[in-house]
Coordinates of C-alpha atoms and ligand atoms in Angstrom, one line a residue:
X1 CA 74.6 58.4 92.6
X2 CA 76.2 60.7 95.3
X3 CA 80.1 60.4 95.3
X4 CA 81.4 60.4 98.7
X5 CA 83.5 63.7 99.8
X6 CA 87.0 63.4 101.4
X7 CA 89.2 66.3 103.1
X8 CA 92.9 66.3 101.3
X9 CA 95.1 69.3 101.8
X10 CA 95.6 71.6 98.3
X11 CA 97.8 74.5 99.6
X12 CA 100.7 74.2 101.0
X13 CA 101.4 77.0 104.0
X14 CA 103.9 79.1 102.1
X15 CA 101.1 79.7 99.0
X16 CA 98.5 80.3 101.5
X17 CA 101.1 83.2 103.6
X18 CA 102.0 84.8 100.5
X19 CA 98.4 85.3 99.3
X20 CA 97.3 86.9 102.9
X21 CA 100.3 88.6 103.0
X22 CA 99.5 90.0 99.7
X23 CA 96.3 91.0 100.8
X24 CA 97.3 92.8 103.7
X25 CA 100.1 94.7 101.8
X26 CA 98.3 95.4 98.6
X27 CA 95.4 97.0 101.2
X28 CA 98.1 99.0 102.9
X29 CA 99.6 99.8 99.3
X30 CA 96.0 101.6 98.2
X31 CA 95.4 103.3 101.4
X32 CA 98.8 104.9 102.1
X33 CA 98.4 106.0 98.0
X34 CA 94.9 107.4 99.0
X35 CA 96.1 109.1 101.8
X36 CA 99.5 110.4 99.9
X37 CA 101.7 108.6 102.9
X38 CA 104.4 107.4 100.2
X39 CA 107.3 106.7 102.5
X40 CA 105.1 103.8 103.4
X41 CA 103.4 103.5 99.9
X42 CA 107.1 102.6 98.8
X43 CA 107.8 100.0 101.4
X44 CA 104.7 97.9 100.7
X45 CA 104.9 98.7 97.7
X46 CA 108.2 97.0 97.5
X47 CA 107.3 94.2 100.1
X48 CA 104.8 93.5 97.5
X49 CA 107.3 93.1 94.8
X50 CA 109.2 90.8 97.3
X51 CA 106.0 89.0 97.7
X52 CA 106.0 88.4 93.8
X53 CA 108.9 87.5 92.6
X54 CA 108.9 85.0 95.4
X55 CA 105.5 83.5 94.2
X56 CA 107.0 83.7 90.2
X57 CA 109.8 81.5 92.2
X58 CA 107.5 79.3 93.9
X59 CA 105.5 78.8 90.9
X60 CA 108.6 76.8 89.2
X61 CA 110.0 75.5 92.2
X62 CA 107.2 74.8 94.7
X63 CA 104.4 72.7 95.8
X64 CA 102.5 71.0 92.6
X65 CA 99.4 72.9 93.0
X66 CA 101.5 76.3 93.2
X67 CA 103.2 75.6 90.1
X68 CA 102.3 76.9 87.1
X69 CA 102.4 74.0 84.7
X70 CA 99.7 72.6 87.2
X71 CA 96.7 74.9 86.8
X72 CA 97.6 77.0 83.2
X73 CA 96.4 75.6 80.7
X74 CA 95.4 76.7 77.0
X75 CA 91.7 77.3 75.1
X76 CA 90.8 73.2 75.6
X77 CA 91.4 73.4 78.9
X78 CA 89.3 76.5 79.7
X79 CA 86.5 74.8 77.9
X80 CA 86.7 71.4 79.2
X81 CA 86.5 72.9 82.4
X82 CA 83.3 75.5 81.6
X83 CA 81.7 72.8 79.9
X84 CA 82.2 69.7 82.3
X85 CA 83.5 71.4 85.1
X86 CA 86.8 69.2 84.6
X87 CA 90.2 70.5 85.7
X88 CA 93.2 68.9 85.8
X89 CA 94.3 70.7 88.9
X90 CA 93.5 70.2 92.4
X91 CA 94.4 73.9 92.9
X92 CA 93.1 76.4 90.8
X93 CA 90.8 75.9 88.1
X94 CA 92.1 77.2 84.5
X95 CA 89.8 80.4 84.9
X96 CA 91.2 80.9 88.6
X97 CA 94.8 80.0 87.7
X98 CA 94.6 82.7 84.8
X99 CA 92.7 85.4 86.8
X100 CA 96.4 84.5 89.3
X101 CA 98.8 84.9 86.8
X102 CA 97.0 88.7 85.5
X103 CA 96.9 89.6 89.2
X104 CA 100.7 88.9 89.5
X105 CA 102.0 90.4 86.4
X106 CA 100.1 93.2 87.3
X107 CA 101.5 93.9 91.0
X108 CA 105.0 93.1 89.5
X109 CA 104.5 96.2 86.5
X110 CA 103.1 97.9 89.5
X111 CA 106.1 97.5 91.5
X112 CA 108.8 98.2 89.1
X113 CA 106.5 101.4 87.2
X114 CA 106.8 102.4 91.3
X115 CA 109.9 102.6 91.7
X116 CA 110.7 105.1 89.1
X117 CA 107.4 107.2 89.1
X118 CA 107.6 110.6 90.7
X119 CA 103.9 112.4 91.8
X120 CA 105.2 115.9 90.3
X121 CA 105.9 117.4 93.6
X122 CA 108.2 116.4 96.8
X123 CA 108.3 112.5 96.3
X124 CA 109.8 109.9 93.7
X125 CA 110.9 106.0 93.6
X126 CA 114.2 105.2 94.8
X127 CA 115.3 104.4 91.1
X128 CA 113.6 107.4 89.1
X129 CA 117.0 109.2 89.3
X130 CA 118.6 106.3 87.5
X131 CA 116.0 107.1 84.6
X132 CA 115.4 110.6 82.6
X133 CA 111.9 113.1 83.5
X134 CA 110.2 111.2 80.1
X135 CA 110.7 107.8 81.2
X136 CA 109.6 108.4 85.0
X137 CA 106.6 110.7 83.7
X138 CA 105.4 108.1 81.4
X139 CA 105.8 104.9 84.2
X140 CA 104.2 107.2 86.3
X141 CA 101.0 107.3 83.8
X142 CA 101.5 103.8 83.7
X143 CA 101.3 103.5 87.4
X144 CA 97.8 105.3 87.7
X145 CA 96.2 103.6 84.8
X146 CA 97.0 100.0 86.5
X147 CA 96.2 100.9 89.4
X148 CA 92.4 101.4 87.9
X149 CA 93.1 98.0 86.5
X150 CA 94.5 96.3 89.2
X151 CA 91.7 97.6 91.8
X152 CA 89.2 96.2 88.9
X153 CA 90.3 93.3 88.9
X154 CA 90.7 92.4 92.8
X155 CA 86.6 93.5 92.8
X156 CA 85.6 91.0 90.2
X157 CA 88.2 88.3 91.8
X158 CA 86.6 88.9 95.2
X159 CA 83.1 88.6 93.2
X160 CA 83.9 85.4 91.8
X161 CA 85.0 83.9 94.8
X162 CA 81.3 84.9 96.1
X163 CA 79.6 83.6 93.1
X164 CA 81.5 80.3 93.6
X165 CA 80.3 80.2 97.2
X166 CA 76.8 81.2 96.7
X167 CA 75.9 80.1 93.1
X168 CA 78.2 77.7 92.8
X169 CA 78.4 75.8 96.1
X170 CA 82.0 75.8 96.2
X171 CA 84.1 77.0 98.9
X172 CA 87.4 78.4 97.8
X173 CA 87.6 80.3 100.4
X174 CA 88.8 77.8 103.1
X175 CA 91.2 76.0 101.2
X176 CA 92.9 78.7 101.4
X177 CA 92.1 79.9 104.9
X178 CA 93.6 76.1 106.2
X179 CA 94.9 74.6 103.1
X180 CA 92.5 71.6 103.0
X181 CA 89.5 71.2 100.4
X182 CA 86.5 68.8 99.8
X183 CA 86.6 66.9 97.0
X184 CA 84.7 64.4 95.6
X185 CA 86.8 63.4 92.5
X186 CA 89.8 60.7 92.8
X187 CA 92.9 63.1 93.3
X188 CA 96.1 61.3 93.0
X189 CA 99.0 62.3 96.2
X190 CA 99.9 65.7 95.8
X191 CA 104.0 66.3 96.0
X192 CA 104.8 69.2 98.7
X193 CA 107.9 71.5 98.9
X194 CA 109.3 72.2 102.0
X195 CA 108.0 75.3 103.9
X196 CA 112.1 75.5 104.4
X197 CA 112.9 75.9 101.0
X198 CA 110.0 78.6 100.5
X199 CA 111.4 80.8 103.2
X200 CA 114.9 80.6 101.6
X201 CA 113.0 81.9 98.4
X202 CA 112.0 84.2 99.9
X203 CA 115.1 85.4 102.2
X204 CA 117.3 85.8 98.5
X205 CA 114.3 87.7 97.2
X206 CA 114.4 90.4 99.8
X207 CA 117.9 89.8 100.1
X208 CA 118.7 91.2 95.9
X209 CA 116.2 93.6 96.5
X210 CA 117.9 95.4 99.6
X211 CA 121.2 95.3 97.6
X212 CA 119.9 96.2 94.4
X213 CA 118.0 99.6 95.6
X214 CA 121.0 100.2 97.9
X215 CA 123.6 99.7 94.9
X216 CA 121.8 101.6 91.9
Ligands
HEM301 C1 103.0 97.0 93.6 C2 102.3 97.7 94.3 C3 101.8 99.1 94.1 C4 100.6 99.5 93.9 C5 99.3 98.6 93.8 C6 100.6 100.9 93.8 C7 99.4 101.7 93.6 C8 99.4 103.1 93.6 C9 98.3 103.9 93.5 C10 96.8 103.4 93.6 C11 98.6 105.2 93.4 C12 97.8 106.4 93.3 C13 97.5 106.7 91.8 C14 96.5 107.8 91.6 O1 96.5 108.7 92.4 O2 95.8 107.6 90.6 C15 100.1 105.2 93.4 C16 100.9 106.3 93.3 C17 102.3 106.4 93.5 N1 103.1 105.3 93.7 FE1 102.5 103.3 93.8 N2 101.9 101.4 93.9 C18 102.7 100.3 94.1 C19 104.0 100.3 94.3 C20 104.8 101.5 94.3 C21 106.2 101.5 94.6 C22 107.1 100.3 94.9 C23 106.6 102.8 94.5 C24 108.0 103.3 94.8 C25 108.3 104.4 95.4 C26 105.5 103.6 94.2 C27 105.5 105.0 94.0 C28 104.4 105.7 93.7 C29 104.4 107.2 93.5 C30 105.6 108.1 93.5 C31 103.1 107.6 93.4 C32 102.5 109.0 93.2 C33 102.3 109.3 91.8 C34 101.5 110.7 91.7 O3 101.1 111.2 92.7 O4 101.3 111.1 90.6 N3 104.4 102.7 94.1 N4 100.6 103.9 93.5
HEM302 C1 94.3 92.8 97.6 C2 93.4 91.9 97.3 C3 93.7 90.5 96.7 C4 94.7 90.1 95.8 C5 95.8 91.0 95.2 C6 94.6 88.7 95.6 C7 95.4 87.9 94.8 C8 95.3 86.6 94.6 C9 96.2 85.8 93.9 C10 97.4 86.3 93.2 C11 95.7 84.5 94.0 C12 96.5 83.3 93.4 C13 97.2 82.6 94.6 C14 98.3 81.7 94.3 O1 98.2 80.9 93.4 O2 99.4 81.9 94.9 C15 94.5 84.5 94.8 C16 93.8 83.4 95.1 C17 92.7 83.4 95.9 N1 92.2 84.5 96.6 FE1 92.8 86.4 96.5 N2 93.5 88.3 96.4 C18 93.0 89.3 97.0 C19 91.9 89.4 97.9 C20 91.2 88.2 98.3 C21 90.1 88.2 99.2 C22 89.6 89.5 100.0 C23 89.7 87.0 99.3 C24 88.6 86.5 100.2 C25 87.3 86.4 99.7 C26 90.5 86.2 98.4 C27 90.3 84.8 98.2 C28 91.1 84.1 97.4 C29 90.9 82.6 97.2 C30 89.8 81.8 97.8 C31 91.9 82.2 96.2 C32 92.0 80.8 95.7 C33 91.2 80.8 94.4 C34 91.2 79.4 93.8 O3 90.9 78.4 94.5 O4 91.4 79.3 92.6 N3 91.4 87.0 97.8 N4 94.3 85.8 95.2

């Protein structure tokens, strides 16, 4: 028996801003690295550590299908849900919320790695001087081999998404494009933070990071 489908809103606006917003800076990160333009390589690069630290926030403070007691969940989990397709999450599934968290800890080592490499030449982070030639050489090396990782790892997360569409017959995609999803499964009322609070987040997060790089 078919089980009707309902549209209920998953993502809150704040999630769904801060994952396009990623996007768009983490392109703009790569491309100015490509093209050795690291005056703006730095400043995405450290929006995108703005962008993270505020998600790390959001992910203890915000919406329940942001948080990250919601969607992680240990080895039972991650089988339940390859085996029955069972999650307890109306957000991300425990492979998705997973394949989330190593995408964020990633950008964040990124980010900080960034700020004290140096490319050998003309240009280095605004804290390498803080740190001596060793330590900026080897987060430097660091830097590089994460960014292979990093780019791997946004290929097989845009493949996945794909899969899910075209194999799978689900959309992720538009959930979180508008925020809504079908579902056919019960899902009890889903508790929102305020878009209000996220952009206060986010305004302290910038806010320490202008005053930190301006005071060390
Ligand atoms: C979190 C986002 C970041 C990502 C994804 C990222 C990625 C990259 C990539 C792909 C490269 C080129 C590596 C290569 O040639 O193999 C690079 C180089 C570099 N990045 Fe970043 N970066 C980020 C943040 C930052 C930040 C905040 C800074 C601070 C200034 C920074 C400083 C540098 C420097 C100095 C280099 C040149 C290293 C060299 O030429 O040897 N990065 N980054
Ligand atoms: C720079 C490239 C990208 C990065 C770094 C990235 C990173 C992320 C992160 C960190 C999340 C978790 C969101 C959260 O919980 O806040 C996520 C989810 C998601 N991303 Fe991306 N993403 C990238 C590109 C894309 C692209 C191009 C698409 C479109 C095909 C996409 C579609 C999605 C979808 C649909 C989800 C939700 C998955 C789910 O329902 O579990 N992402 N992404």
């Amino acid at each position: 028996m078919s089980q009707a489908k309902h549209l209920i809103r998953i993502w809150d606006l704040p999630t769904r801003l801060f994952h396009w917003g990623l996007v768009l800076l983490v392109g703009l990160v790569f491309l100015s690295a490509l093209l050795g333009a690291l005056d703006i390589h730095e400043i995405a690069g450290e929006g995108v550590l703005a962008l993270v630290l505020f998600r790390l926030a959001w992910g203890v403070h915000g919406s329940q299908t942001a948080r990250f007691s919601d969607f992680l969940g240990g080895f039972a989990a991650i089988q339940k849900y390859l085996v029955h397709r069972e999650s307890k999450s109306a957000g991300h599934n425990p492979l998705g919320g997973w394949m989330a968290v190593a995408m964020l800890a990633i950008l964040l080592v990124q980010a900080i790695t960034g700020l004290i490499a140096n490319d050998g030449i003309f240009f280095q982070g605004p804290l390498a001087h803080r740190t001596s030639g060793i330590i900026s050489d080897a987060a430097t090396a660091v830097h590089h081999q994460l960014a292979n990782l990093l780019a791997t790892l946004i290929v097989i997360h845009v493949t996945a998404i794909l899969l899910y569409f075209f194999v799978g017959k689900e959309n992720l995609l538009m959930p979180m494009l508008s925020g809504k999803k079908l579902v056919t499964t019960s899902v009890n009322s889903i508790h929102f933070s305020s878009s209000i609070s996220a952009a206060k987040i986010l305004c302290v997060v910038i806010l320490a990071i202008v005053i930190l790089l301006a005071v060390l």
